[in-house]
CSV table of N, CA and C and ligand atoms in Angstrom, one decimal:
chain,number,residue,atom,x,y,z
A,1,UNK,N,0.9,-1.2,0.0
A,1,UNK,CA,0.0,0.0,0.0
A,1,UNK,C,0.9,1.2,0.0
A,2,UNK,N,0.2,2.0,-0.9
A,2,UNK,CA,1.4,3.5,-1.2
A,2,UNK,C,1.4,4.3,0.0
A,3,UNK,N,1.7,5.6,-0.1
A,3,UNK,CA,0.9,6.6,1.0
A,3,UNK,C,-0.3,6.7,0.7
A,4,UNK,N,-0.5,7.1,-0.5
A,4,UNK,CA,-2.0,7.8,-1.4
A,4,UNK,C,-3.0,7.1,-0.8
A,5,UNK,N,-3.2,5.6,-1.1
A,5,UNK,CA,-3.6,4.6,-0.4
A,5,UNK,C,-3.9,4.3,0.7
A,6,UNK,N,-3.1,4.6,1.8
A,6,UNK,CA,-3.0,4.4,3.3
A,6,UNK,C,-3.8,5.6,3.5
A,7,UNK,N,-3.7,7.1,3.4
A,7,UNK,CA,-4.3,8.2,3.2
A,7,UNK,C,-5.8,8.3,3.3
A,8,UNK,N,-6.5,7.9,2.0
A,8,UNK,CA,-7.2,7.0,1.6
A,8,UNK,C,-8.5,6.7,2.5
A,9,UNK,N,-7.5,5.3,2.7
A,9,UNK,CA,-8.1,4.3,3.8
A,9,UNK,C,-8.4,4.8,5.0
A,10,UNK,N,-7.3,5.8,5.5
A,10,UNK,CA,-7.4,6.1,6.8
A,10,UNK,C,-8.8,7.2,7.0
A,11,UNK,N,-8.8,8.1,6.0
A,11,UNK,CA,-9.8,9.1,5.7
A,11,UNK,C,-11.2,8.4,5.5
A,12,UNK,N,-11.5,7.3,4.9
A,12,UNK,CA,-12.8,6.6,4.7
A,12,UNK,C,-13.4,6.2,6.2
A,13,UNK,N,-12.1,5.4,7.0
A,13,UNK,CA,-12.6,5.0,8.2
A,13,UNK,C,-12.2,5.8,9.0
A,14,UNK,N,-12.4,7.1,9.3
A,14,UNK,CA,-12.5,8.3,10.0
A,14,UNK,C,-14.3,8.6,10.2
A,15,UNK,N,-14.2,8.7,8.6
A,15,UNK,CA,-15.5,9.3,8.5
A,15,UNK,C,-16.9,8.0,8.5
A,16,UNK,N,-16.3,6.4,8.6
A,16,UNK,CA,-17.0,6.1,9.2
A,16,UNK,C,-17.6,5.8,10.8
A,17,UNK,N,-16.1,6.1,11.2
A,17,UNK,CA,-16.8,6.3,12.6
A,17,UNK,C,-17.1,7.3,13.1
A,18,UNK,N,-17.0,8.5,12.7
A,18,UNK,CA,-17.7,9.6,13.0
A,18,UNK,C,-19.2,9.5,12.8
A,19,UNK,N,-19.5,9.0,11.5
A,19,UNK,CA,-21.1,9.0,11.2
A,19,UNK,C,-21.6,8.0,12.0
A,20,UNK,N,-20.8,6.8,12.4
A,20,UNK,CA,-21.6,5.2,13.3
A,20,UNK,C,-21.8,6.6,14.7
A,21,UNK,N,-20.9,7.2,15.1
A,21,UNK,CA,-20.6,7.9,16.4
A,21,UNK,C,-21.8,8.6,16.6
A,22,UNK,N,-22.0,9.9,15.8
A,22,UNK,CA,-23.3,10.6,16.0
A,22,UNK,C,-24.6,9.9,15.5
A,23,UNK,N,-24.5,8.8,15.0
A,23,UNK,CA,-25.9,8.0,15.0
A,23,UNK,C,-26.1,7.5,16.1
A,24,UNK,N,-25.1,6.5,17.0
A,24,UNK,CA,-25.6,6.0,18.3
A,24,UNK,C,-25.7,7.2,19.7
A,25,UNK,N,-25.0,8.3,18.9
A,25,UNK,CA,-25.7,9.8,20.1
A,25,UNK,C,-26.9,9.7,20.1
A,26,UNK,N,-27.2,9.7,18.7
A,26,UNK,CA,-28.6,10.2,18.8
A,26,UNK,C,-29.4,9.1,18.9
A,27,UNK,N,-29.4,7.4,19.1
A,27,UNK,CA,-30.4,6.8,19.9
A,27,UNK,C,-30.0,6.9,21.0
A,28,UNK,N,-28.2,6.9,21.5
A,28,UNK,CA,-28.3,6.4,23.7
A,28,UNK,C,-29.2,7.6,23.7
A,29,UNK,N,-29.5,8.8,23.5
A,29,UNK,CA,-30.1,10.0,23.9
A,29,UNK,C,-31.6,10.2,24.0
A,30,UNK,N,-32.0,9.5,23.4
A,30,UNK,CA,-33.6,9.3,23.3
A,30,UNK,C,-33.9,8.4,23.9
A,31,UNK,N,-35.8,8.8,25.0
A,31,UNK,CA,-35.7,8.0,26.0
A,31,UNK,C,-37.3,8.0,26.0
A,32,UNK,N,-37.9,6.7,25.7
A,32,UNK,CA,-39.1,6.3,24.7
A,32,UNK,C,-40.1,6.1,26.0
A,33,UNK,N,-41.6,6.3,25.9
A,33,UNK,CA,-42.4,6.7,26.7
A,33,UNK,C,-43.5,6.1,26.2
A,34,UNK,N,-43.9,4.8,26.6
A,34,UNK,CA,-45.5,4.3,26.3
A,34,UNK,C,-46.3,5.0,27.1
A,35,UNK,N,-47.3,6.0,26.7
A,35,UNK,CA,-48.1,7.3,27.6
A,35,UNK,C,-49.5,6.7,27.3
A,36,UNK,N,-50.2,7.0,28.8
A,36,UNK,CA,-51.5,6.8,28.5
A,36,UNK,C,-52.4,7.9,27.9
A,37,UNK,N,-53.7,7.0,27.4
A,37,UNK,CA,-54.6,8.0,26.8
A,37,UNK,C,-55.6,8.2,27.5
A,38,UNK,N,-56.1,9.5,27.8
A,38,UNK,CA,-57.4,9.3,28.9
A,38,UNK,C,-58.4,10.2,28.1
A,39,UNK,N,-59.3,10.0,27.6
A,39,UNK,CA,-60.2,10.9,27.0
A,39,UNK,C,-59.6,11.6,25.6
A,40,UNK,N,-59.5,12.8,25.7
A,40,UNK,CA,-58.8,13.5,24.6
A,40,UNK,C,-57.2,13.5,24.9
A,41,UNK,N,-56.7,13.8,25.7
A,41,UNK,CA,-55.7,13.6,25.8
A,41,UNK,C,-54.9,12.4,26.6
A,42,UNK,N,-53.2,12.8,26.2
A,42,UNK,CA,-52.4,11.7,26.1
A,42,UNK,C,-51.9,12.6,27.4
A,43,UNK,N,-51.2,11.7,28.3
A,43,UNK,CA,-50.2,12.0,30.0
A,43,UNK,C,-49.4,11.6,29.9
A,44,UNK,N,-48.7,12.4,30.1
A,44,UNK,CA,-46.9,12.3,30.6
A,44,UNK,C,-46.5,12.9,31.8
A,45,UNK,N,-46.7,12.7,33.1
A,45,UNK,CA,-45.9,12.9,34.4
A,45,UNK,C,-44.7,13.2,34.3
A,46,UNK,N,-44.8,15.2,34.3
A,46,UNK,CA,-43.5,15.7,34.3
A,46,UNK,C,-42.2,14.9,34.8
A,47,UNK,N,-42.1,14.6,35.6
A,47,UNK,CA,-41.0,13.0,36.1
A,47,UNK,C,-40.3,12.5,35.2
A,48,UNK,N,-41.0,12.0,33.9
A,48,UNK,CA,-40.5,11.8,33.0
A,48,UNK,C,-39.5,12.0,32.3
A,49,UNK,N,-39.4,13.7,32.5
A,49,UNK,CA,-38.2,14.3,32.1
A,49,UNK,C,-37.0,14.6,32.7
A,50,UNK,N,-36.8,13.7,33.7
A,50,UNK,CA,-35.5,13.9,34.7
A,50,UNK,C,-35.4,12.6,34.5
A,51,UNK,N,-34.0,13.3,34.0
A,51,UNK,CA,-32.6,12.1,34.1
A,51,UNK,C,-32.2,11.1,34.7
A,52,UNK,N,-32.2,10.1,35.2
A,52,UNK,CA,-31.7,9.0,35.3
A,52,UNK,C,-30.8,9.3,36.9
A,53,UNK,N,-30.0,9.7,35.8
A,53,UNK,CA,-28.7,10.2,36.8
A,53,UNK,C,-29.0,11.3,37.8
A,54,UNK,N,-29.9,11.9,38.0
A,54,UNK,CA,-30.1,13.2,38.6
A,54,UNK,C,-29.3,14.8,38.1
A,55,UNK,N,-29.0,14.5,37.2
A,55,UNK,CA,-28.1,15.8,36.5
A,55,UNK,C,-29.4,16.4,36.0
A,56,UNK,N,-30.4,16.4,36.2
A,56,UNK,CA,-31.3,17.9,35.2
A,56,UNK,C,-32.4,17.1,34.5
A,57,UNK,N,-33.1,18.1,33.9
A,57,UNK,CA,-34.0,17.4,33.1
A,57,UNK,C,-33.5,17.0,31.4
A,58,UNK,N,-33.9,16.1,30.5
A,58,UNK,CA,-34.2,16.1,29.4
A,58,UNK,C,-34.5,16.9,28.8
A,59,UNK,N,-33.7,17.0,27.3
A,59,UNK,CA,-34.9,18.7,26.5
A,59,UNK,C,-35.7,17.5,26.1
A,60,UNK,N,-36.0,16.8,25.5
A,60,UNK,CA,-37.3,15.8,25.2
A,60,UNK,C,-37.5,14.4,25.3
A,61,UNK,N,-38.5,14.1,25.2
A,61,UNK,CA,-38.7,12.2,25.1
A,61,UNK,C,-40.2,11.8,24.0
A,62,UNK,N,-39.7,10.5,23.4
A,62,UNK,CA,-40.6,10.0,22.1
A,62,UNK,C,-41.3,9.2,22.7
A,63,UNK,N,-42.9,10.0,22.8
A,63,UNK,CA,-44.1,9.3,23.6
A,63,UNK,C,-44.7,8.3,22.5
A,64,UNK,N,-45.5,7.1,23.0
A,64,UNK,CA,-46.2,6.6,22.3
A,64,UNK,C,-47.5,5.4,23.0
A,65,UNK,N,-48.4,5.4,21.5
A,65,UNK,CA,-49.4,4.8,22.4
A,65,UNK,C,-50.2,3.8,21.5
A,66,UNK,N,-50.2,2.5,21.4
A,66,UNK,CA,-50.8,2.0,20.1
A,66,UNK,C,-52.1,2.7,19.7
A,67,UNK,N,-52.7,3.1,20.3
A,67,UNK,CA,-54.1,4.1,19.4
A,67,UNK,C,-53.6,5.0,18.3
A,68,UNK,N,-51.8,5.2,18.7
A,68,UNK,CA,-51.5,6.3,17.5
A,68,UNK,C,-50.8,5.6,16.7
A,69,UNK,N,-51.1,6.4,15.2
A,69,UNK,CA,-50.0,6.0,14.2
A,69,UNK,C,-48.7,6.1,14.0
A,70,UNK,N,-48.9,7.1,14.6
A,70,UNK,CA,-47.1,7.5,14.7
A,70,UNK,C,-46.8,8.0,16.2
A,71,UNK,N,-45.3,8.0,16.8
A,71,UNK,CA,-45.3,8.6,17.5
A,71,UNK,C,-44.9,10.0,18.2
A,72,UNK,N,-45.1,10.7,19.2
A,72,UNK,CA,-45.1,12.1,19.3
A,72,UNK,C,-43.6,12.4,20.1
A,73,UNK,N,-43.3,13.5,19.7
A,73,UNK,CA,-41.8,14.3,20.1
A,73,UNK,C,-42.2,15.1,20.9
A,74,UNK,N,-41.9,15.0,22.7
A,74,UNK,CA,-42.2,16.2,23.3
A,74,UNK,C,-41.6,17.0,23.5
A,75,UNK,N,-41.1,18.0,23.0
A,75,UNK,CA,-39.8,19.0,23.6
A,75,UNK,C,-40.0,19.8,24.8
A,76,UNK,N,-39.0,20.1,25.7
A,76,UNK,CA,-39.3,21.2,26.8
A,76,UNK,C,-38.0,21.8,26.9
A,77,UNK,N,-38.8,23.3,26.4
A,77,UNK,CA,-38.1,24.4,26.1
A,77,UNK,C,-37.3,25.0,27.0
A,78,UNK,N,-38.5,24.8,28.4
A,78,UNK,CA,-37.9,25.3,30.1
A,78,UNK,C,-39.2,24.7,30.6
A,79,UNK,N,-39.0,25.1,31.9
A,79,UNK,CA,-39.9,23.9,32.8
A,79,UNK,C,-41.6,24.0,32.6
A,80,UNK,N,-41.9,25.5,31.9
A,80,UNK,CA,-43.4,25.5,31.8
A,80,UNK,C,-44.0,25.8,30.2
A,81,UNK,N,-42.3,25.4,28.9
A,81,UNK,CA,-42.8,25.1,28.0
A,81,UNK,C,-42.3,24.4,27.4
A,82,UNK,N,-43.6,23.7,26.4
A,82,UNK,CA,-43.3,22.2,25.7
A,82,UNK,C,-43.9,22.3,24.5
A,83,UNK,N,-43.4,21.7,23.5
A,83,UNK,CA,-43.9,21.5,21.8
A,83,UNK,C,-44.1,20.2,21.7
A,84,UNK,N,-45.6,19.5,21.2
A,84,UNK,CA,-45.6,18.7,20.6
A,84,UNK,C,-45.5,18.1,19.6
A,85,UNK,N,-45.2,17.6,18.7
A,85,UNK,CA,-44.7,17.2,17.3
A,85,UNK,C,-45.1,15.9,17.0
A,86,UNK,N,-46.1,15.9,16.1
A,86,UNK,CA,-46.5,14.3,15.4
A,86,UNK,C,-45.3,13.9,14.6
A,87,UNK,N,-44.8,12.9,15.1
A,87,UNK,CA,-43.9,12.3,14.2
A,87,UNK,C,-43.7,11.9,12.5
A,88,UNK,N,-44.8,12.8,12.2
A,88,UNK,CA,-45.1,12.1,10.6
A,88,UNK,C,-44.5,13.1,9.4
A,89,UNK,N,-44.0,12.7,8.6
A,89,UNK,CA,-43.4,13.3,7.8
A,89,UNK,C,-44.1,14.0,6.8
A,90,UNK,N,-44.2,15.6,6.8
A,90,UNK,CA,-45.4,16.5,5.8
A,90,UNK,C,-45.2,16.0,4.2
A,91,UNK,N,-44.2,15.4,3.7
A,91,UNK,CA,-43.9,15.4,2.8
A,91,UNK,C,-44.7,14.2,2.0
A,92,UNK,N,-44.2,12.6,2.4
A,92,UNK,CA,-45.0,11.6,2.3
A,92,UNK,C,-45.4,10.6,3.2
A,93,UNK,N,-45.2,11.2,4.5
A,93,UNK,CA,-45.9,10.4,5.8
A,93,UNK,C,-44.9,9.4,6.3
A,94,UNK,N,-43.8,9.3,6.0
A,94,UNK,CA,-42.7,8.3,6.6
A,94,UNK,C,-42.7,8.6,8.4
A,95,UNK,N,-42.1,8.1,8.9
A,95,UNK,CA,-42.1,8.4,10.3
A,95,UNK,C,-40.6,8.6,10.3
A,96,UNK,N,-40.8,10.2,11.1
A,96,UNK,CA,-39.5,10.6,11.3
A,96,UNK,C,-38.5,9.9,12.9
A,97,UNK,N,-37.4,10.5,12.7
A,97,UNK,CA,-36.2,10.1,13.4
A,97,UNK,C,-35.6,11.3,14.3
A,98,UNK,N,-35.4,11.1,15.6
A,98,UNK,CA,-35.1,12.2,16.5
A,98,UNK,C,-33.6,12.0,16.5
A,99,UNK,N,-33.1,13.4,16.4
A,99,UNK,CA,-32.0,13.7,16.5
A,99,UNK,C,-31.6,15.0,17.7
A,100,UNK,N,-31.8,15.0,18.7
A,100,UNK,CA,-31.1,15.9,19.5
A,100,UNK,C,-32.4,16.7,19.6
A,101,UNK,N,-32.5,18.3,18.8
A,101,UNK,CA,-33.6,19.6,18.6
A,101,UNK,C,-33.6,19.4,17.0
A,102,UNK,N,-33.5,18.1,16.4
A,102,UNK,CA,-34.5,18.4,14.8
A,102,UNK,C,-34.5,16.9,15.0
A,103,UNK,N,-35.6,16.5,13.8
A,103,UNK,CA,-36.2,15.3,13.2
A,103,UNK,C,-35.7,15.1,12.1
A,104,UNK,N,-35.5,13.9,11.4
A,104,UNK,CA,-35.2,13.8,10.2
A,104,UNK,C,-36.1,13.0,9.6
A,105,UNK,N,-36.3,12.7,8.4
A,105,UNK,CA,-37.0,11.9,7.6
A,105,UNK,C,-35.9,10.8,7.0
A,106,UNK,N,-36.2,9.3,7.5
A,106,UNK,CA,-35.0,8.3,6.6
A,106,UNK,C,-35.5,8.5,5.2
A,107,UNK,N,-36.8,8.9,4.9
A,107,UNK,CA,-37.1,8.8,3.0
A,107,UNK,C,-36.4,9.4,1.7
A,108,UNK,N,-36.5,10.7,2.5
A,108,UNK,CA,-35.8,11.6,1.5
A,108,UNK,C,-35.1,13.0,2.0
A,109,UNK,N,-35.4,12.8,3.3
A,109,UNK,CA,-34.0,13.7,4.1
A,109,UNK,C,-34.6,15.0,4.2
A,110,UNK,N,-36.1,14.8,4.2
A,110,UNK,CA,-36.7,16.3,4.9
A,110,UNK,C,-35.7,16.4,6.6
A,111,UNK,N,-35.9,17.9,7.1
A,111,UNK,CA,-35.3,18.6,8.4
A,111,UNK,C,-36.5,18.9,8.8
A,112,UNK,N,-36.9,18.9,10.3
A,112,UNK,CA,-37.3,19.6,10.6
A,112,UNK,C,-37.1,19.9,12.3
A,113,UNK,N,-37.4,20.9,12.9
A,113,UNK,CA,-36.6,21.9,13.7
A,113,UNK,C,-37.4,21.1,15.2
A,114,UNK,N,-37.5,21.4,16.6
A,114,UNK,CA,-37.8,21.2,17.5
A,114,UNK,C,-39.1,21.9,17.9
A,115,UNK,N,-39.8,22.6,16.7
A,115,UNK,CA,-41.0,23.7,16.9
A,115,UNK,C,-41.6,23.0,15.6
A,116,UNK,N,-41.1,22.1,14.8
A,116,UNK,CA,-41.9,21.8,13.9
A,116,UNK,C,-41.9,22.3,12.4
A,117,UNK,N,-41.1,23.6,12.4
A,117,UNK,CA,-40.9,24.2,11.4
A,117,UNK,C,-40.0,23.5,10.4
A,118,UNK,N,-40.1,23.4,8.9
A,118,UNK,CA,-39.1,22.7,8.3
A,118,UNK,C,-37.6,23.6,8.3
A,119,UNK,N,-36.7,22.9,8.7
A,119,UNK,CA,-35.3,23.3,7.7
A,119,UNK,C,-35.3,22.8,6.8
A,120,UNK,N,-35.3,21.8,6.3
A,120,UNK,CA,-34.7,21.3,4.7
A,120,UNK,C,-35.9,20.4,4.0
A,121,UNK,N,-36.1,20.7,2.5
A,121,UNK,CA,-36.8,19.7,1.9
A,121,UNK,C,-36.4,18.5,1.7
A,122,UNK,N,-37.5,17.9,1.0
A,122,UNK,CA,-38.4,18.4,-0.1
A,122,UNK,C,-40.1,18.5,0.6
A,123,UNK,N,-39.7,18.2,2.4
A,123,UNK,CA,-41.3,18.9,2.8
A,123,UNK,C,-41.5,20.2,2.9
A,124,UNK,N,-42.8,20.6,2.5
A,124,UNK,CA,-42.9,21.9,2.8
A,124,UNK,C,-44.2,22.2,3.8
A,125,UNK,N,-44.2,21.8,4.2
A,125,UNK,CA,-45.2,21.9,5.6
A,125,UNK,C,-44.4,21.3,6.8
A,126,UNK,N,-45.4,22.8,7.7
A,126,UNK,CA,-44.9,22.3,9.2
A,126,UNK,C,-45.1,21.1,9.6
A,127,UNK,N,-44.6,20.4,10.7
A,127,UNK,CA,-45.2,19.1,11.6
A,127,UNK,C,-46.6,19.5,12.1
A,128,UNK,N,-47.5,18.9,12.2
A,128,UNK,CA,-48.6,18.8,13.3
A,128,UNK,C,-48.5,19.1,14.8
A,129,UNK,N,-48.9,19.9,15.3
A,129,UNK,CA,-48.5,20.5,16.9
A,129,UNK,C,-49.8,19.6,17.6
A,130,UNK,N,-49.4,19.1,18.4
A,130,UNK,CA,-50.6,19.7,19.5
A,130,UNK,C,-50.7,20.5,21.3
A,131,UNK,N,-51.9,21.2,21.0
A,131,UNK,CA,-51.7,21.8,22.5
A,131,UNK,C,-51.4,21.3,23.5
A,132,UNK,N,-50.5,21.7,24.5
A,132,UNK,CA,-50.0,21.0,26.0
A,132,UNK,C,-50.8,22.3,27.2
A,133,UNK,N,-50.9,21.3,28.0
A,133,UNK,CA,-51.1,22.4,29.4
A,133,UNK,C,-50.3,21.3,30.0
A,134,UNK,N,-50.1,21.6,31.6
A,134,UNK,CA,-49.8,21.1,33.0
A,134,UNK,C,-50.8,21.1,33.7
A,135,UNK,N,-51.3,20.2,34.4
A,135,UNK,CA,-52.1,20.0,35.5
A,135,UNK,C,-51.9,18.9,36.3
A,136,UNK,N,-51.4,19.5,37.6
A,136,UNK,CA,-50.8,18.6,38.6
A,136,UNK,C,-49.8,17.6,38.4
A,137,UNK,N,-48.8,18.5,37.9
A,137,UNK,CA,-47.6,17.8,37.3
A,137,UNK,C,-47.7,16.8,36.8
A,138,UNK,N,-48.6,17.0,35.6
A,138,UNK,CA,-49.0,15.9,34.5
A,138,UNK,C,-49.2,16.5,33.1
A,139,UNK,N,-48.1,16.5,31.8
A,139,UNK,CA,-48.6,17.0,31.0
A,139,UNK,C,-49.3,16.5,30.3
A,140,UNK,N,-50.5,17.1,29.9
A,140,UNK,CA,-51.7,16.4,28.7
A,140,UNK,C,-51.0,17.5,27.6
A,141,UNK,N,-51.5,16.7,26.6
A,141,UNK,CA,-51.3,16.7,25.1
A,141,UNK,C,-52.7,16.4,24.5
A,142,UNK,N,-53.4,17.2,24.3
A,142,UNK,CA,-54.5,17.4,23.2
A,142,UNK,C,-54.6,17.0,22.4
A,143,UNK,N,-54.9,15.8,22.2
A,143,UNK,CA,-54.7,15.1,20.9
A,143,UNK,C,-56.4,15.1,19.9
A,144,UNK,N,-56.8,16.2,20.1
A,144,UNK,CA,-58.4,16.4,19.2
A,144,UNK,C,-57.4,16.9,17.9
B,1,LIG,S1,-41.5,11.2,3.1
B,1,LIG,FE1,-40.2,12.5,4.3
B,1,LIG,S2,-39.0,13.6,2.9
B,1,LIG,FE2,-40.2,12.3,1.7
């Protein structure tokens, strides 16, 4: 093997483990939530969002509940605000993939942001929100 070659080689498997690296960030980091459904809305017991470890809260966790088709992204912005986000992709309904504060689409590599808004096509519609309150440290999610 030349230099050119070794070079090469060494540069391919860099950049494979950088991309294996921030893909398994972004599953250890997400922390999956079978939520009940009571009426209209879906509950998540703020609780939820504290860490393991006791270091702080989570910015989000991926709720779910077999009555839904897809599952929901809850972000929390600070302790008394939260975005919900239908996991479905505006473009052709794939179910997206959480990455940290954006979603991706594995279909065709729509972005979109932690509020739901697109960064990147080829979707051009926002995500689906729904309304959150808190009531007795329990967030509901409005799912009308
Ligand atoms: S279905 Fe998501 S980008 Fe096409």
């Amino acid at each position: 093997m030349n230099r050119e070659e070794f070079i090469k080689v060494c540069g391919l498997s860099c950049a494979g483990l950088i991309t294996t690296s921030l893909f398994l960030q972004g599953c250890a980091g997400t922390k999956y939530l079978n939520a009940d459904i009571n009426g209209n809305f879906m509950e998540i017991p703020l609780s939820a969002f504290l860490k393991e470890d006791g270091t702080g809260s989570r910015d989000y966790l991926v709720v779910e509940n077999s009555k839904l088709s897809y599952p929901i992204a809850v972000y929390r912005h600070d302790s008394e605000t939260y975005t919900a986000l239908l996991m479905r992709c505006t473009h052709q309904g794939t179910e997206l993939r959480v990455f940290g504060d954006r979603l991706e689409c594995p279909a065709h590599g729509s972005e979109f942001t932690n509020n739901g808004s697109v960064q990147n096509g080829p979707a051009d519609n926002e995500l689906r929100t729904f309304p959150v309150l808190i009531e007795s440290e329990i967030l509901k999610i409005d799912l009308r």
